[in-house]
């Protein structure tokens, strides 16, 4: 998983939202973090070393008025 804004996820949410009523788009954002093993990883495609990271952040968007959620770890 890459750091930063996940543009593809935002595009998917936009496409899904085009068919929703306004009330279905009412959303709550939840943030959390948790401890992970601190390791280094190598990204072959980008030829770069990633890490070490000791914390992982989780963001979830969930509808208040309908049954959908989007989360990224």
Backbone as ProteinMPNN parsed JSONL, in Angstrom:
{"seq_chain_A": "XXXXXXXXXXXXXXXXXXXXXXXXXXXXXXXXXXXXXXXXXXXXXXXXXXXXXXXXXXXXXXXXXXXXXXXXX", "coords_chain_A": {"N_chain_A": [[0.851, -1.17, 0.0], [0.618, 2.155, -0.861], [1.868, 5.305, 0.397], [0.052, 8.316, 1.143], [-2.517, 10.153, -0.715], [-5.031, 8.148, -2.081], [-5.779, 8.079, -5.134], [-7.168, 6.4, -6.956], [-9.052, 5.129, -5.334], [-10.645, 7.296, -4.598], [-11.713, 7.943, -7.115], [-13.272, 5.659, -7.629], [-15.138, 5.892, -5.551], [-16.385, 8.258, -6.34], [-17.565, 7.502, -8.803], [-19.343, 5.5, -7.874], [-20.966, 7.087, -6.297], [-22.387, 8.634, -8.085], [-24.778, 7.425, -8.786], [-26.332, 7.62, -6.545], [-28.788, 8.816, -4.18], [-29.035, 12.068, -2.636], [-29.284, 11.875, 0.205], [-28.177, 9.376, 0.649], [-25.508, 9.798, 0.42], [-24.612, 10.949, 2.738], [-22.106, 10.918, 5.066], [-19.837, 9.434, 7.419], [-16.571, 9.828, 8.664], [-14.007, 7.747, 9.812], [-11.123, 7.356, 11.781], [-8.194, 5.546, 12.582], [-5.37, 4.026, 14.183], [-2.762, 1.596, 14.315], [-0.273, -0.53, 15.782], [2.36, -2.02, 13.949], [4.55, -4.619, 12.709], [7.868, -3.581, 12.466], [9.331, -3.353, 9.58], [11.432, -3.468, 6.648], [10.647, -3.039, 3.208], [10.928, -3.895, -0.246], [10.125, -2.236, -3.175], [9.726, -3.408, -6.216], [8.778, -2.449, -8.661], [8.935, 0.37, -8.46], [11.522, 0.597, -7.704], [12.495, 1.106, -5.035], [13.123, 1.37, -1.511], [10.895, 0.739, 1.112], [9.799, 1.906, 4.196], [11.387, 1.557, 7.451], [8.21, 1.118, 9.013], [6.31, 1.739, 11.91], [3.731, 2.17, 12.653], [0.369, 1.926, 11.451], [-2.119, 3.517, 9.586], [-5.64, 3.676, 9.474], [-8.401, 4.445, 7.503], [-11.827, 4.937, 7.269], [-14.725, 5.401, 5.387], [-18.116, 5.674, 5.864], [-21.524, 5.207, 5.131], [-24.215, 7.078, 6.545], [-26.909, 6.86, 6.119], [-27.407, 4.765, 4.358], [-26.386, 1.501, 3.08], [-23.351, 1.255, 2.719], [-19.757, 1.151, 2.655], [-16.38, 2.298, 2.668], [-13.12, 1.413, 2.975], [-9.663, 1.779, 3.732], [-6.598, 0.388, 4.394]], "CA_chain_A": [[0.0, 0.0, 0.0], [1.406, 3.383, -0.99], [1.546, 6.433, 1.263], [-0.564, 9.466, 0.499], [-3.902, 10.097, -1.178], [-5.261, 7.049, -3.017], [-6.632, 8.645, -6.179], [-8.058, 5.382, -7.531], [-10.163, 4.915, -4.399], [-11.522, 8.461, -4.723], [-12.427, 7.81, -8.389], [-14.29, 4.62, -7.446], [-16.195, 6.454, -4.71], [-17.114, 9.241, -7.148], [-18.411, 6.76, -9.739], [-20.42, 4.873, -7.114], [-21.848, 8.127, -5.772], [-23.2, 9.256, -9.131], [-26.092, 6.806, -8.819], [-26.956, 7.681, -5.22], [-29.561, 9.977, -3.763], [-28.26, 12.95, -1.751], [-29.264, 11.38, 1.584], [-27.301, 8.191, 0.703], [-24.121, 10.264, 0.432], [-24.239, 11.421, 4.079], [-20.985, 10.036, 5.399], [-18.998, 9.651, 8.59], [-15.192, 9.382, 8.485], [-13.417, 7.196, 11.034], [-9.678, 7.236, 11.702], [-7.606, 4.724, 13.619], [-4.008, 3.605, 13.892], [-2.334, 0.48, 15.137], [1.142, -0.879, 15.719], [2.692, -3.117, 13.04], [5.965, -5.021, 12.751], [8.716, -2.595, 11.806], [10.167, -4.036, 8.594], [11.714, -2.811, 5.372], [10.186, -3.764, 2.027], [11.473, -3.379, -1.499], [9.152, -2.107, -4.257], [10.46, -3.718, -7.447], [8.285, -1.591, -9.741], [9.453, 1.737, -8.286], [12.934, 0.477, -7.336], [12.73, 1.867, -3.818], [12.919, 0.712, -0.229], [9.787, 1.339, 1.85], [9.829, 1.601, 5.627], [10.474, 0.778, 8.282], [7.08, 1.822, 9.619], [5.865, 1.054, 13.126], [2.306, 2.448, 12.812], [-0.439, 1.905, 10.237], [-3.335, 4.301, 9.747], [-6.819, 3.152, 8.8], [-9.447, 5.441, 7.301], [-13.038, 4.338, 6.724], [-15.889, 6.246, 5.12], [-19.301, 4.82, 5.957], [-22.772, 5.941, 4.977], [-25.082, 7.199, 7.704], [-28.302, 6.58, 5.755], [-27.546, 3.591, 3.487], [-25.521, 0.383, 3.46], [-22.073, 1.158, 2.022], [-18.576, 1.642, 3.353], [-15.125, 2.237, 1.919], [-12.016, 1.5, 3.929], [-8.311, 1.524, 3.25], [-5.625, 0.142, 5.462]], "C_chain_A": [[0.894, 1.231, 0.0], [0.961, 4.42, 0.044], [0.827, 7.494, 0.462], [-2.007, 9.23, 0.092], [-4.029, 9.003, -2.232], [-6.284, 7.509, -4.057], [-7.598, 7.647, -6.778], [-9.266, 5.128, -6.643], [-11.147, 6.078, -4.499], [-12.323, 8.408, -6.02], [-13.552, 6.786, -8.28], [-15.452, 5.168, -6.622], [-17.031, 7.465, -5.496], [-18.059, 8.536, -8.116], [-19.593, 6.103, -9.025], [-21.436, 5.902, -6.629], [-22.746, 8.764, -6.81], [-24.608, 8.676, -9.202], [-26.838, 6.87, -7.501], [-27.795, 8.931, -5.057], [-28.699, 10.805, -2.803], [-28.168, 12.404, -0.33], [-28.35, 10.16, 1.725], [-25.826, 8.567, 0.773], [-23.689, 10.822, 1.787], [-23.255, 10.425, 4.678], [-20.328, 10.432, 6.703], [-17.611, 9.106, 8.249], [-14.643, 8.914, 9.821], [-11.924, 6.993, 10.805], [-9.182, 6.388, 12.859], [-6.161, 4.441, 13.227], [-3.668, 2.431, 14.791], [-0.88, 0.151, 14.845], [1.32, -2.076, 14.778], [4.169, -3.456, 13.195], [6.782, -4.041, 11.924], [9.69, -3.305, 10.87], [10.397, -3.147, 7.381], [11.15, -3.679, 4.252], [10.759, -3.102, 0.8], [10.383, -3.397, -2.559], [9.908, -2.261, -5.575], [10.061, -2.765, -8.568], [8.886, -0.195, -9.657], [10.932, 1.772, -7.901], [13.262, 1.336, -6.119], [12.458, 1.007, -2.583], [11.837, 1.48, 0.526], [9.908, 0.926, 3.315], [11.158, 1.977, 6.235], [9.386, 1.666, 8.883], [6.627, 1.04, 10.84], [4.37, 1.268, 13.398], [1.621, 2.371, 11.452], [-1.716, 2.672, 10.528], [-4.451, 3.7, 8.907], [-7.835, 4.279, 8.696], [-10.642, 4.722, 6.697], [-14.1, 5.408, 6.554], [-17.092, 5.323, 5.104], [-20.553, 5.691, 5.877], [-23.556, 5.963, 6.281], [-26.483, 6.684, 7.372], [-28.49, 5.403, 4.802], [-26.465, 2.579, 3.843], [-24.272, 0.311, 2.582], [-20.951, 1.64, 2.925], [-17.372, 1.474, 2.44], [-14.019, 2.374, 2.94], [-10.71, 1.172, 3.242], [-7.402, 1.391, 4.44], [-4.261, 0.53, 4.951]], "O_chain_A": [[1.831, 1.319, 0.793], [-0.181, 4.407, 0.502], [0.972, 7.566, -0.759], [-2.635, 8.25, 0.492], [-3.229, 8.937, -3.165], [-7.492, 7.347, -3.878], [-8.738, 8.001, -7.081], [-10.376, 4.934, -7.138], [-12.359, 5.863, -4.487], [-13.494, 8.787, -6.032], [-14.655, 7.014, -8.776], [-16.615, 4.938, -6.953], [-18.25, 7.52, -5.334], [-19.221, 8.922, -8.241], [-20.719, 6.147, -9.521], [-22.631, 5.614, -6.559], [-23.76, 9.371, -6.465], [-25.536, 9.36, -9.633], [-27.88, 6.232, -7.355], [-27.558, 9.957, -5.695], [-27.742, 10.289, -2.226], [-27.103, 12.457, 0.284], [-27.802, 9.926, 2.803], [-24.99, 7.744, 1.145], [-22.513, 11.138, 1.969], [-23.546, 9.233, 4.779], [-20.266, 11.611, 7.052], [-17.488, 8.054, 7.622], [-14.792, 9.593, 10.837], [-11.514, 6.512, 9.749], [-9.682, 6.493, 13.979], [-5.782, 4.603, 12.067], [-4.213, 2.289, 15.885], [-0.337, 0.51, 13.8], [0.533, -3.023, 14.808], [4.941, -2.671, 13.745], [6.41, -3.716, 10.796], [10.734, -3.796, 11.298], [9.65, -2.201, 7.129], [11.173, -4.906, 4.339], [11.043, -1.904, 0.796], [9.782, -4.439, -2.819], [10.637, -1.362, -5.994], [10.912, -2.322, -9.339], [9.302, 0.364, -10.672], [11.524, 2.846, -7.787], [14.166, 2.171, -6.149], [11.675, 0.058, -2.617], [11.855, 2.71, 0.578], [10.096, -0.249, 3.629], [11.969, 2.647, 5.597], [9.629, 2.826, 9.215], [6.567, -0.189, 10.806], [3.805, 0.618, 14.277], [2.215, 2.708, 10.428], [-2.326, 2.502, 11.584], [-4.232, 3.271, 7.774], [-8.101, 4.982, 9.671], [-10.497, 3.979, 5.726], [-14.345, 6.214, 7.452], [-17.09, 4.306, 4.411], [-20.624, 6.765, 6.475], [-23.56, 4.986, 7.03], [-27.167, 6.136, 8.237], [-29.626, 5.069, 4.466], [-25.715, 2.777, 4.799], [-24.148, -0.611, 1.775], [-21.168, 2.433, 3.842], [-17.355, 0.617, 1.557], [-13.983, 3.347, 3.693], [-10.664, 0.389, 2.293], [-7.442, 2.194, 5.372], [-3.274, 0.411, 5.676]]}, "name": "protein", "num_of_chains": 1, "seq": "XXXXXXXXXXXXXXXXXXXXXXXXXXXXXXXXXXXXXXXXXXXXXXXXXXXXXXXXXXXXXXXXXXXXXXXXX"}
